[in-house]
PDB file of C-alpha atoms in Angstrom:
ATOM      1  CA  UNK A   2      77.736  17.834  11.360  1.00 48.00           C
ATOM      2  CA  UNK A   3      75.093  17.296   8.554  1.00 54.00           C
ATOM      3  CA  UNK A   4      72.658  19.782   7.755  1.00 52.00           C
ATOM      4  CA  UNK A   5      69.309  18.927   8.681  1.00 53.00           C
ATOM      5  CA  UNK A   6      66.263  18.347   6.452  1.00 60.00           C
ATOM      6  CA  UNK A   7      64.318  20.849   5.782  1.00 65.00           C
ATOM      7  CA  UNK A   8      60.467  20.453   5.275  1.00 61.00           C
ATOM      8  CA  UNK A   9      58.560  21.600   1.956  1.00 62.00           C
ATOM      9  CA  UNK A  10      59.418  25.267   0.942  1.00 62.00           C
ATOM     10  CA  UNK A  11      61.946  25.654   3.365  1.00 65.00           C
ATOM     11  CA  UNK A  12      64.151  22.394   1.442  1.00 70.00           C
ATOM     12  CA  UNK A  13      64.432  25.066  -0.819  1.00 73.00           C
ATOM     13  CA  UNK A  14      66.744  27.631   0.532  1.00 76.00           C
ATOM     14  CA  UNK A  15      69.067  24.915   2.067  1.00 78.00           C
ATOM     15  CA  UNK A  16      71.479  25.326  -0.207  1.00 83.00           C
ATOM     16  CA  UNK A  17      71.357  28.768   0.211  1.00 84.00           C
ATOM     17  CA  UNK A  18      72.322  28.561   4.357  1.00 84.00           C
ATOM     18  CA  UNK A  19      75.111  25.804   3.574  1.00 81.00           C
ATOM     19  CA  UNK A  20      76.626  28.242   1.325  1.00 84.00           C
ATOM     20  CA  UNK A  21      76.195  31.523   2.931  1.00 88.00           C
ATOM     21  CA  UNK A  22      75.028  31.221   6.317  1.00 88.00           C
ATOM     22  CA  UNK A  23      74.669  34.430   8.043  1.00 93.00           C
ATOM     23  CA  UNK A  24      75.183  36.684   5.143  1.00 93.00           C
ATOM     24  CA  UNK A  25      72.054  34.602   3.518  1.00 91.00           C
ATOM     25  CA  UNK A  26      69.733  35.641   6.048  1.00 93.00           C
ATOM     26  CA  UNK A  27      70.968  38.973   7.118  1.00 93.00           C
ATOM     27  CA  UNK A  28      71.168  40.148   3.346  1.00 93.00           C
ATOM     28  CA  UNK A  29      67.509  38.202   2.196  1.00 92.00           C
ATOM     29  CA  UNK A  30      65.590  40.528   5.520  1.00 93.00           C
ATOM     30  CA  UNK A  31      67.586  44.003   4.708  1.00 94.00           C
ATOM     31  CA  UNK A  32      66.348  43.723   0.982  1.00 91.00           C
ATOM     32  CA  UNK A  33      62.553  42.529   1.592  1.00 87.00           C
ATOM     33  CA  UNK A  34      62.538  45.042   4.267  1.00 84.00           C
ATOM     34  CA  UNK A  35      62.377  47.805   1.616  1.00 76.00           C
ATOM     35  CA  UNK A  36      59.818  45.947  -0.713  1.00 71.00           C
ATOM     36  CA  UNK A  37      62.164  43.353  -2.487  1.00 79.00           C
ATOM     37  CA  UNK A  38      60.420  40.234  -3.620  1.00 76.00           C
ATOM     38  CA  UNK A  39      62.850  37.846  -1.567  1.00 83.00           C
ATOM     39  CA  UNK A  40      61.805  34.930   0.711  1.00 83.00           C
ATOM     40  CA  UNK A  41      63.318  36.954   4.216  1.00 85.00           C
ATOM     41  CA  UNK A  42      60.801  35.530   6.628  1.00 86.00           C
ATOM     42  CA  UNK A  43      60.976  32.023   5.249  1.00 86.00           C
ATOM     43  CA  UNK A  44      65.500  32.131   5.105  1.00 88.00           C
ATOM     44  CA  UNK A  45      64.548  33.563   8.898  1.00 90.00           C
ATOM     45  CA  UNK A  46      62.630  30.771   9.891  1.00 88.00           C
ATOM     46  CA  UNK A  47      64.612  28.083   8.189  1.00 87.00           C
ATOM     47  CA  UNK A  48      67.815  29.849   9.448  1.00 88.00           C
ATOM     48  CA  UNK A  49      65.715  29.052  12.780  1.00 89.00           C
ATOM     49  CA  UNK A  50      65.438  25.664  11.958  1.00 86.00           C
ATOM     50  CA  UNK A  51      69.474  24.941  11.522  1.00 84.00           C
ATOM     51  CA  UNK A  52      70.080  26.489  14.404  1.00 85.00           C
ATOM     52  CA  UNK A  53      67.729  24.493  16.267  1.00 83.00           C
ATOM     53  CA  UNK A  54      69.556  21.383  14.958  1.00 77.00           C
ATOM     54  CA  UNK A  55      72.956  23.176  15.754  1.00 79.00           C
ATOM     55  CA  UNK A  56      73.821  24.233  12.106  1.00 81.00           C
ATOM     56  CA  UNK A  57      73.723  27.736  13.108  1.00 86.00           C
ATOM     57  CA  UNK A  58      74.097  29.581  16.293  1.00 90.00           C
ATOM     58  CA  UNK A  59      70.452  30.867  17.140  1.00 90.00           C
ATOM     59  CA  UNK A  60      71.985  34.164  19.302  1.00 93.00           C
ATOM     60  CA  UNK A  61      73.544  35.203  15.816  1.00 94.00           C
ATOM     61  CA  UNK A  62      71.136  34.785  13.662  1.00 93.00           C
ATOM     62  CA  UNK A  63      68.839  37.029  15.678  1.00 94.00           C
ATOM     63  CA  UNK A  64      70.856  39.667  16.262  1.00 95.00           C
ATOM     64  CA  UNK A  65      71.513  39.784  12.154  1.00 96.00           C
ATOM     65  CA  UNK A  66      68.072  39.477  11.326  1.00 95.00           C
ATOM     66  CA  UNK A  67      67.293  42.052  13.918  1.00 95.00           C
ATOM     67  CA  UNK A  68      70.017  44.208  13.041  1.00 96.00           C
ATOM     68  CA  UNK A  69      68.886  43.789   8.989  1.00 95.00           C
ATOM     69  CA  UNK A  70      65.249  44.072   9.525  1.00 93.00           C
ATOM     70  CA  UNK A  71      65.998  47.684  11.537  1.00 94.00           C
ATOM     71  CA  UNK A  72      68.193  48.846   8.655  1.00 94.00           C
ATOM     72  CA  UNK A  73      66.195  47.650   5.755  1.00 92.00           C
ATOM     73  CA  UNK A  74      63.048  49.559   6.959  1.00 90.00           C
ATOM     74  CA  UNK A  75      65.345  52.887   7.605  1.00 92.00           C
ATOM     75  CA  UNK A  76      66.449  52.434   4.419  1.00 91.00           C
ATOM     76  CA  UNK A  77      62.404  52.046   3.017  1.00 86.00           C
ATOM     77  CA  UNK A  78      61.610  55.411   5.395  1.00 89.00           C
ATOM     78  CA  UNK A  79      64.462  57.289   3.467  1.00 89.00           C
ATOM     79  CA  UNK A  80      63.096  55.952   0.438  1.00 83.00           C
ATOM     80  CA  UNK A  81      58.801  57.584   1.471  1.00 81.00           C
ATOM     81  CA  UNK A  82      60.378  60.628   3.267  1.00 83.00           C
ATOM     82  CA  UNK A  83      62.877  62.085   1.092  1.00 83.00           C
ATOM     83  CA  UNK A  84      61.845  60.427  -2.650  1.00 75.00           C
ATOM     84  CA  UNK A  85      58.109  61.316  -1.972  1.00 66.00           C
ATOM     85  CA  UNK A  86      55.498  59.899  -3.869  1.00 67.00           C
ATOM     86  CA  UNK A  87      56.949  60.749  -7.140  1.00 70.00           C
ATOM     87  CA  UNK A  88      59.713  57.932  -6.298  1.00 67.00           C
ATOM     88  CA  UNK A  89      57.506  56.021  -5.256  1.00 67.00           C
ATOM     89  CA  UNK A  90      54.768  56.025  -8.327  1.00 67.00           C
ATOM     90  CA  UNK A  91      57.619  55.782 -11.171  1.00 68.00           C
ATOM     91  CA  UNK A  92      59.602  52.384  -9.218  1.00 62.00           C
ATOM     92  CA  UNK A  93      57.732  50.935  -6.739  1.00 62.00           C
ATOM     93  CA  UNK A  94      56.111  48.772  -9.233  1.00 62.00           C
ATOM     94  CA  UNK A  95      59.875  47.149  -9.731  1.00 58.00           C
ATOM     95  CA  UNK A  96      59.750  45.984  -6.028  1.00 55.00           C
ATOM     96  CA  UNK A  97      55.586  45.369  -6.351  1.00 57.00           C
ATOM     97  CA  UNK A  98      54.578  48.716  -4.560  1.00 63.00           C
ATOM     98  CA  UNK A  99      52.264  49.289  -6.881  1.00 66.00           C
ATOM     99  CA  UNK A 100      50.249  52.435  -6.286  1.00 69.00           C
ATOM    100  CA  UNK A 101      46.881  50.951  -4.820  1.00 70.00           C
ATOM    101  CA  UNK A 102      49.201  48.771  -2.282  1.00 67.00           C
ATOM    102  CA  UNK A 103      50.728  51.594  -1.164  1.00 67.00           C
ATOM    103  CA  UNK A 104      47.520  53.565  -1.059  1.00 70.00           C
ATOM    104  CA  UNK A 105      46.251  51.095   0.948  1.00 69.00           C
ATOM    105  CA  UNK A 106      48.614  50.693   3.144  1.00 65.00           C
ATOM    106  CA  UNK A 107      48.429  54.443   3.857  1.00 68.00           C
ATOM    107  CA  UNK A 108      45.202  54.209   4.170  1.00 70.00           C
ATOM    108  CA  UNK A 109      45.527  51.450   7.094  1.00 67.00           C
ATOM    109  CA  UNK A 110      48.754  53.537   8.603  1.00 69.00           C
ATOM    110  CA  UNK A 111      46.493  56.850   9.190  1.00 68.00           C
ATOM    111  CA  UNK A 112      43.539  54.688  10.896  1.00 71.00           C
ATOM    112  CA  UNK A 113      46.201  53.083  13.535  1.00 67.00           C
ATOM    113  CA  UNK A 114      48.716  55.919  13.756  1.00 66.00           C
ATOM    114  CA  UNK A 115      52.317  54.736  14.938  1.00 71.00           C
ATOM    115  CA  UNK A 116      51.293  51.309  16.575  1.00 78.00           C
ATOM    116  CA  UNK A 117      50.938  49.923  12.331  1.00 78.00           C
ATOM    117  CA  UNK A 118      54.646  50.299  12.432  1.00 82.00           C
ATOM    118  CA  UNK A 119      54.990  47.447  14.876  1.00 84.00           C
ATOM    119  CA  UNK A 120      52.153  45.547  13.827  1.00 82.00           C
ATOM    120  CA  UNK A 121      52.956  45.305  10.180  1.00 77.00           C
ATOM    121  CA  UNK A 122      55.889  43.691  10.510  1.00 83.00           C
ATOM    122  CA  UNK A 123      53.991  40.276  10.846  1.00 84.00           C
ATOM    123  CA  UNK A 124      51.751  41.076   7.459  1.00 79.00           C
ATOM    124  CA  UNK A 125      52.952  40.489   4.576  1.00 76.00           C
ATOM    125  CA  UNK A 126      52.709  43.660   1.803  1.00 72.00           C
ATOM    126  CA  UNK A 127      52.614  45.961   5.061  1.00 72.00           C
ATOM    127  CA  UNK A 128      56.079  44.641   6.595  1.00 79.00           C
ATOM    128  CA  UNK A 129      57.536  45.537   2.941  1.00 75.00           C
ATOM    129  CA  UNK A 130      55.747  49.022   3.136  1.00 76.00           C
ATOM    130  CA  UNK A 131      55.391  50.071   6.405  1.00 80.00           C
ATOM    131  CA  UNK A 132      58.866  52.268   6.513  1.00 83.00           C
ATOM    132  CA  UNK A 133      57.854  53.747   2.794  1.00 81.00           C
ATOM    133  CA  UNK A 134      54.552  54.555   4.079  1.00 81.00           C
ATOM    134  CA  UNK A 135      55.679  56.435   7.346  1.00 83.00           C
ATOM    135  CA  UNK A 136      58.277  58.223   5.813  1.00 84.00           C
ATOM    136  CA  UNK A 137      55.357  59.793   2.948  1.00 80.00           C
ATOM    137  CA  UNK A 138      53.085  60.644   5.621  1.00 76.00           C
ATOM    138  CA  UNK A 139      56.019  62.781   7.648  1.00 77.00           C
ATOM    139  CA  UNK A 140      56.262  60.314  10.676  1.00 82.00           C
ATOM    140  CA  UNK A 141      59.488  61.625  13.111  1.00 85.00           C
ATOM    141  CA  UNK A 142      62.223  59.362  12.668  1.00 87.00           C
ATOM    142  CA  UNK A 143      63.063  58.919  15.601  1.00 89.00           C
ATOM    143  CA  UNK A 144      59.351  58.224  16.741  1.00 87.00           C
ATOM    144  CA  UNK A 145      59.535  55.470  13.588  1.00 88.00           C
ATOM    145  CA  UNK A 146      62.555  53.851  14.655  1.00 90.00           C
ATOM    146  CA  UNK A 147      61.201  53.356  18.680  1.00 91.00           C
ATOM    147  CA  UNK A 148      58.117  51.110  16.988  1.00 90.00           C
ATOM    148  CA  UNK A 149      60.191  49.613  14.161  1.00 90.00           C
ATOM    149  CA  UNK A 150      62.449  48.676  16.341  1.00 92.00           C
ATOM    150  CA  UNK A 151      59.854  46.832  19.040  1.00 92.00           C
ATOM    151  CA  UNK A 152      58.114  45.414  15.584  1.00 90.00           C
ATOM    152  CA  UNK A 153      61.863  43.578  14.544  1.00 91.00           C
ATOM    153  CA  UNK A 154      62.739  42.535  17.932  1.00 94.00           C
ATOM    154  CA  UNK A 155      59.378  40.666  18.115  1.00 93.00           C
ATOM    155  CA  UNK A 156      59.072  39.446  14.784  1.00 92.00           C
ATOM    156  CA  UNK A 157      62.572  38.086  15.231  1.00 92.00           C
ATOM    157  CA  UNK A 158      61.959  36.660  18.532  1.00 92.00           C
ATOM    158  CA  UNK A 159      58.677  35.255  17.404  1.00 91.00           C
ATOM    159  CA  UNK A 160      60.150  33.077  14.203  1.00 89.00           C
ATOM    160  CA  UNK A 161      63.413  32.153  15.770  1.00 90.00           C
ATOM    161  CA  UNK A 162      61.910  30.921  18.980  1.00 90.00           C
ATOM    162  CA  UNK A 163      59.303  28.820  17.112  1.00 86.00           C
ATOM    163  CA  UNK A 164      61.919  27.812  14.045  1.00 83.00           C
ATOM    164  CA  UNK A 165      64.583  26.541  17.501  1.00 85.00           C
ATOM    165  CA  UNK A 166      62.410  24.647  18.695  1.00 84.00           C
ATOM    166  CA  UNK A 167      61.159  22.863  15.312  1.00 77.00           C
ATOM    167  CA  UNK A 168      64.909  22.165  14.586  1.00 70.00           C
ATOM    168  CA  UNK A 169      65.417  20.821  18.435  1.00 67.00           C
ATOM    169  CA  UNK A 170      62.738  17.881  17.228  1.00 58.00           C
ATOM    170  CA  UNK A 171      63.843  17.893  13.591  1.00 53.00           C
ATOM    171  CA  UNK A 172      64.170  14.219  13.446  1.00 49.00           C
ATOM    172  CA  UNK A 173      60.673  13.630  14.721  1.00 50.00           C
ATOM    173  CA  UNK A 174      58.774  16.011  13.013  1.00 48.00           C
ATOM    174  CA  UNK A 175      60.165  16.169   9.665  1.00 49.00           C
ATOM    175  CA  UNK A 176      58.775  12.256   8.882  1.00 51.00           C
ATOM    176  CA  UNK A 177      55.387  13.144  10.601  1.00 50.00           C
ATOM    177  CA  UNK A 178      55.712  15.822   8.009  1.00 45.00           C
ATOM    178  CA  UNK A 179      56.311  14.073   5.000  1.00 49.00           C
ATOM    179  CA  UNK A 180      53.852  11.106   6.507  1.00 52.00           C
ATOM    180  CA  UNK A 181      50.817  13.637   6.646  1.00 50.00           C
ATOM    181  CA  UNK A 182      51.912  16.325   3.818  1.00 50.00           C
ATOM    182  CA  UNK A 183      49.359  14.771   1.784  1.00 58.00           C
ATOM    183  CA  UNK A 184      46.458  14.912   3.475  1.00 62.00           C
ATOM    184  CA  UNK A 185      47.165  18.623   4.397  1.00 53.00           C
ATOM    185  CA  UNK A 186      47.004  19.889   1.311  1.00 55.00           C
ATOM    186  CA  UNK A 187      44.458  17.599   0.430  1.00 69.00           C
ATOM    187  CA  UNK A 188      42.763  19.484   3.537  1.00 68.00           C
ATOM    188  CA  UNK A 189      43.255  22.517   2.394  1.00 58.00           C
ATOM    189  CA  UNK A 190      42.204  22.489  -1.131  1.00 70.00           C
ATOM    190  CA  UNK A 191      38.934  21.869  -0.167  1.00 75.00           C
ATOM    191  CA  UNK A 192      39.091  24.992   2.100  1.00 71.00           C
ATOM    192  CA  UNK A 193      39.714  26.617  -0.503  1.00 67.00           C
ATOM    193  CA  UNK A 194      37.657  25.109  -3.273  1.00 75.00           C
ATOM    194  CA  UNK A 195      35.098  25.984  -0.534  1.00 75.00           C
ATOM    195  CA  UNK A 196      35.870  29.530  -0.170  1.00 71.00           C
ATOM    196  CA  UNK A 197      35.730  30.382  -3.494  1.00 73.00           C
ATOM    197  CA  UNK A 198      32.092  28.547  -4.353  1.00 80.00           C
ATOM    198  CA  UNK A 199      30.837  30.394  -1.204  1.00 75.00           C
ATOM    199  CA  UNK A 200      32.179  33.905  -3.049  1.00 68.00           C
ATOM    200  CA  UNK A 201      30.834  33.166  -6.492  1.00 73.00           C
ATOM    201  CA  UNK A 202      27.477  31.572  -4.820  1.00 81.00           C
ATOM    202  CA  UNK A 203      27.301  35.793  -3.119  1.00 75.00           C
ATOM    203  CA  UNK A 204      28.554  37.185  -5.903  1.00 70.00           C
ATOM    204  CA  UNK A 205      25.974  35.525  -8.144  1.00 74.00           C
ATOM    205  CA  UNK A 206      23.429  36.311  -5.521  1.00 73.00           C
ATOM    206  CA  UNK A 207      23.965  39.665  -5.354  1.00 72.00           C
ATOM    207  CA  UNK A 208      23.720  40.339  -8.906  1.00 71.00           C
ATOM    208  CA  UNK A 209      20.648  38.304  -8.835  1.00 70.00           C
ATOM    209  CA  UNK A 210      19.059  40.510  -6.323  1.00 64.00           C
ATOM    210  CA  UNK A 211      16.611  43.311  -7.396  1.00 59.00           C
ATOM    211  CA  UNK A 212      17.880  46.565  -6.398  1.00 55.00           C
ATOM    212  CA  UNK A 213      16.209  47.943  -2.807  1.00 53.00           C
ATOM    213  CA  UNK A 214      13.008  50.403  -3.510  1.00 52.00           C
ATOM    214  CA  UNK A 215      14.933  53.464  -1.561  1.00 49.00           C
ATOM    215  CA  UNK A 216      17.922  52.848  -4.119  1.00 49.00           C
ATOM    216  CA  UNK A 217      15.474  53.161  -7.085  1.00 50.00           C
ATOM    217  CA  UNK A 218      13.936  56.461  -5.414  1.00 51.00           C
ATOM    218  CA  UNK A 219      17.295  57.655  -4.751  1.00 50.00           C
ATOM    219  CA  UNK A 220      18.009  56.785  -8.364  1.00 49.00           C
ATOM    220  CA  UNK A 221      15.046  58.523  -9.634  1.00 51.00           C
ATOM    221  CA  UNK A 222      15.694  61.702  -7.768  1.00 50.00           C
ATOM    222  CA  UNK A 223      18.757  62.354  -9.134  1.00 48.00           C
ATOM    223  CA  UNK A 224      17.913  62.034 -12.750  1.00 48.00           C
ATOM    224  CA  UNK A 225      15.510  64.332 -12.021  1.00 53.00           C
TER     225      UNK A 225
END
């Protein structure tokens, strides 16, 4: 059976899936889950589309993805738990885990507790850092494993289901995507311009607004 055409960025992964198949799914998800900047989530979606079109087995894709996600996060947890803050600060930047990014994730983790391990699976940035943050904070491994497994199952289940359904209708969806791709990109560009413009206007308005009397009084008092 010929491989189904993949739209957009997914098409760049077609040769990888054609050559390596399930191994590509497992390896990229595993690497992404402890911070290596590879397209793990994207290859999962592409593999699910392939499965929906009959190119791969959907159950095998899902099982490999769940196992790879759990193992990758456990490596990440071990790095945070046994390597500590020093290791993260020294080498984290090589896998896009800068001290600022880790600190932000740690703050989010502290506020929301164990449930963030499950939710973080769906959030770019936190997905790669949650294991390290859990290890740094001293979260018990069994508790981490429970939430991590739940998150992996939900994450894989969501994307595999959506990709599989898309793959079942790829012959219908792909021409439609090609037909309206330019319109969608144009709409996204307009939205981006509007957001940037609004941000600049608010920034200028804030810079031009006079300081409040209360703040002036506070500043005066502090200088006495």
